[in-house]
Short mmCIF file of C-alpha atoms in Angstrom, two decimals:
data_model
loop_
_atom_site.label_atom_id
_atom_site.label_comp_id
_atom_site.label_asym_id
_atom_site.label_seq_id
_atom_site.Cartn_x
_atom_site.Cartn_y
_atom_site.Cartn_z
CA UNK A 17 -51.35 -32.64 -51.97
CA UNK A 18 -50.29 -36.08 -50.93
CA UNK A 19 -48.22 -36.19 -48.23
CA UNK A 20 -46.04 -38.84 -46.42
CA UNK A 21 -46.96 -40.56 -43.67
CA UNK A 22 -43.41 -40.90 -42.29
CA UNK A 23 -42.52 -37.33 -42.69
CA UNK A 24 -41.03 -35.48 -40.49
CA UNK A 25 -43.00 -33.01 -38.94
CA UNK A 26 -42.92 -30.58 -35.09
CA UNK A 27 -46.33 -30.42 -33.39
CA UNK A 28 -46.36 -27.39 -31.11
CA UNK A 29 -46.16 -28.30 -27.62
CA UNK A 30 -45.28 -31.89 -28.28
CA UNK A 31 -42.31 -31.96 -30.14
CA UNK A 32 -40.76 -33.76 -33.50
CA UNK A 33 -42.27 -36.88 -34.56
CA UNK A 34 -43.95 -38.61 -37.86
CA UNK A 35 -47.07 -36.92 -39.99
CA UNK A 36 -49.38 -39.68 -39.01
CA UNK A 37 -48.68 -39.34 -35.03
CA UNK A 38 -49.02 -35.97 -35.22
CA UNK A 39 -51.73 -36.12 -37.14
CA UNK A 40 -53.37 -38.58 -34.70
CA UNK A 41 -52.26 -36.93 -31.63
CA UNK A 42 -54.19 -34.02 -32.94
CA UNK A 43 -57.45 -35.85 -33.46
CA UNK A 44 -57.71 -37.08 -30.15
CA UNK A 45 -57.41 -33.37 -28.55
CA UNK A 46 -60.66 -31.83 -27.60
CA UNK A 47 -62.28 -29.58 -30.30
CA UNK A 48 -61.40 -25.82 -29.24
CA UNK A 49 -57.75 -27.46 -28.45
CA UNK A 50 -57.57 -29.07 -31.50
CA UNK A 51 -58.64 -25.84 -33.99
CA UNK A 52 -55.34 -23.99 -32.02
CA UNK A 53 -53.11 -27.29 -32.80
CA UNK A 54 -50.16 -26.19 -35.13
CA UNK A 55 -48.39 -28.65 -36.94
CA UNK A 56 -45.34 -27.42 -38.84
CA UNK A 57 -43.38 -29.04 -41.69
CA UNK A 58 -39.68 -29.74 -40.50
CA UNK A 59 -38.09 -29.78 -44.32
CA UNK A 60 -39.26 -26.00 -44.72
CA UNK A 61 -40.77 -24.89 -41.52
CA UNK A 62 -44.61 -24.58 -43.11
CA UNK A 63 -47.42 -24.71 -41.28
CA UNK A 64 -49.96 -27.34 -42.04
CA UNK A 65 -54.09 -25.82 -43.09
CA UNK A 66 -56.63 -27.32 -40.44
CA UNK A 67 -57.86 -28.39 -43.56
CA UNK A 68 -55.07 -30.43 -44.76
CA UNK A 69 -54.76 -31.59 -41.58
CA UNK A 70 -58.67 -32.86 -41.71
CA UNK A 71 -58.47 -34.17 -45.04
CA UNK A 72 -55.18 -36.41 -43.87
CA UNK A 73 -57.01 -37.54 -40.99
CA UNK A 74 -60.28 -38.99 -43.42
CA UNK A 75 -57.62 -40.74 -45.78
CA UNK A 76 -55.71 -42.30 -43.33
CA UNK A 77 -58.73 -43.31 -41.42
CA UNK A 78 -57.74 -41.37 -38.27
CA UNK A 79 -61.53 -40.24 -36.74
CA UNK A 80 -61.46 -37.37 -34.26
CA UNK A 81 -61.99 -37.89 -30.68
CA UNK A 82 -65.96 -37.73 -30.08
CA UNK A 83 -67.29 -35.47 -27.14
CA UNK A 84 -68.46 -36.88 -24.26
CA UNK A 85 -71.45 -35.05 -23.16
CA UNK A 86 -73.74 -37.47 -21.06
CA UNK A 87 -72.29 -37.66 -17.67
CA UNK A 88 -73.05 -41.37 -17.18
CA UNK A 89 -70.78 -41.68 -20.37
CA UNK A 90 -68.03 -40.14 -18.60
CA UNK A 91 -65.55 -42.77 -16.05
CA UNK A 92 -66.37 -43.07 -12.88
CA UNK A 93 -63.81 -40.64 -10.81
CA UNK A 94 -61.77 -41.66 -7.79
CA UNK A 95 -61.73 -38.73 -5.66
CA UNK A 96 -58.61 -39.77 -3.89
CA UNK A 97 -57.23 -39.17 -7.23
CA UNK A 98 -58.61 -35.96 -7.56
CA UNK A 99 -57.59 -34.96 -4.82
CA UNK A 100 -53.88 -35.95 -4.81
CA UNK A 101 -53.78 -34.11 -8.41
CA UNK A 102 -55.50 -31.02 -6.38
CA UNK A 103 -52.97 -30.75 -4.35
CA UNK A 104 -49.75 -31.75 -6.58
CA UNK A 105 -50.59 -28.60 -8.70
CA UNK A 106 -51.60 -26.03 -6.12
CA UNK A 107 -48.94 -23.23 -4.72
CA UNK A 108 -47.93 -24.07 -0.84
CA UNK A 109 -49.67 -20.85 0.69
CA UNK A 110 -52.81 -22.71 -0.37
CA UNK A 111 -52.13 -25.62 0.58
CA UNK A 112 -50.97 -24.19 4.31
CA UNK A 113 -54.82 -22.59 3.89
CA UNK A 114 -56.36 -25.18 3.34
CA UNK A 115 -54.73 -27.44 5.71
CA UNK A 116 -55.98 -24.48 8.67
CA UNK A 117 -58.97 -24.85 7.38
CA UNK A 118 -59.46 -28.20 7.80
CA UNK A 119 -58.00 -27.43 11.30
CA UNK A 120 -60.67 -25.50 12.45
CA UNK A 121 -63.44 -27.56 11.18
CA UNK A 122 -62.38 -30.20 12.81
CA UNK A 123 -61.94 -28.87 16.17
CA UNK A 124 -66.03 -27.57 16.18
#
């Protein structure tokens, strides 16, 4: 079935947008993520096949995200970054842990 590119379509968890983003979005999530992706059809509220979905993505030329498995492939990481991202998402009482922690090691 030939489908347009400009159609409008809802990607769970992202939102409305066109086939092709979505489509492309999609094929840059990681495997297992991408398998559970669910992209629905806003003119009658169908869900798209993984298949369809695949066989979009190879006429369009859209190529899924490859896996990095190497570690020297993967970015160097800043651990300051880390870090800061650490402690953005973790719950105060573990942060106040933490903190005592560090505390006490110091003071040995």
């Amino acid at each position: 079935m030939m489908s347009d590119p400009e159609e409008s379509v809802r990607l769970q968890g992202f939102g409305e947008m066109t086939l092709r983003t979505a489509i492309a979005t999609v094929m840059l999530l990681a495997p297992r993520e991408r398998a559970e992706a669910a992209i629905f059809r806003v003119r009658d509220d169908v869900r798209l096949a993984a298949s369809e979905i695949a066989e979009l993505a190879a006429d369009w030329g859209i190529t899924p995200m490859a896996e990095i498995r190497s570690p020297r492939l993967v970015p160097e990481q800043h651990w300051p970054e880390i870090v800061r991202g650490m402690v953005r998402e973790a719950p105060l009482p573990s942060l106040m842990v933490a903190f005592l922690l560090g505390v006490l090691v110091t003071r040995r």
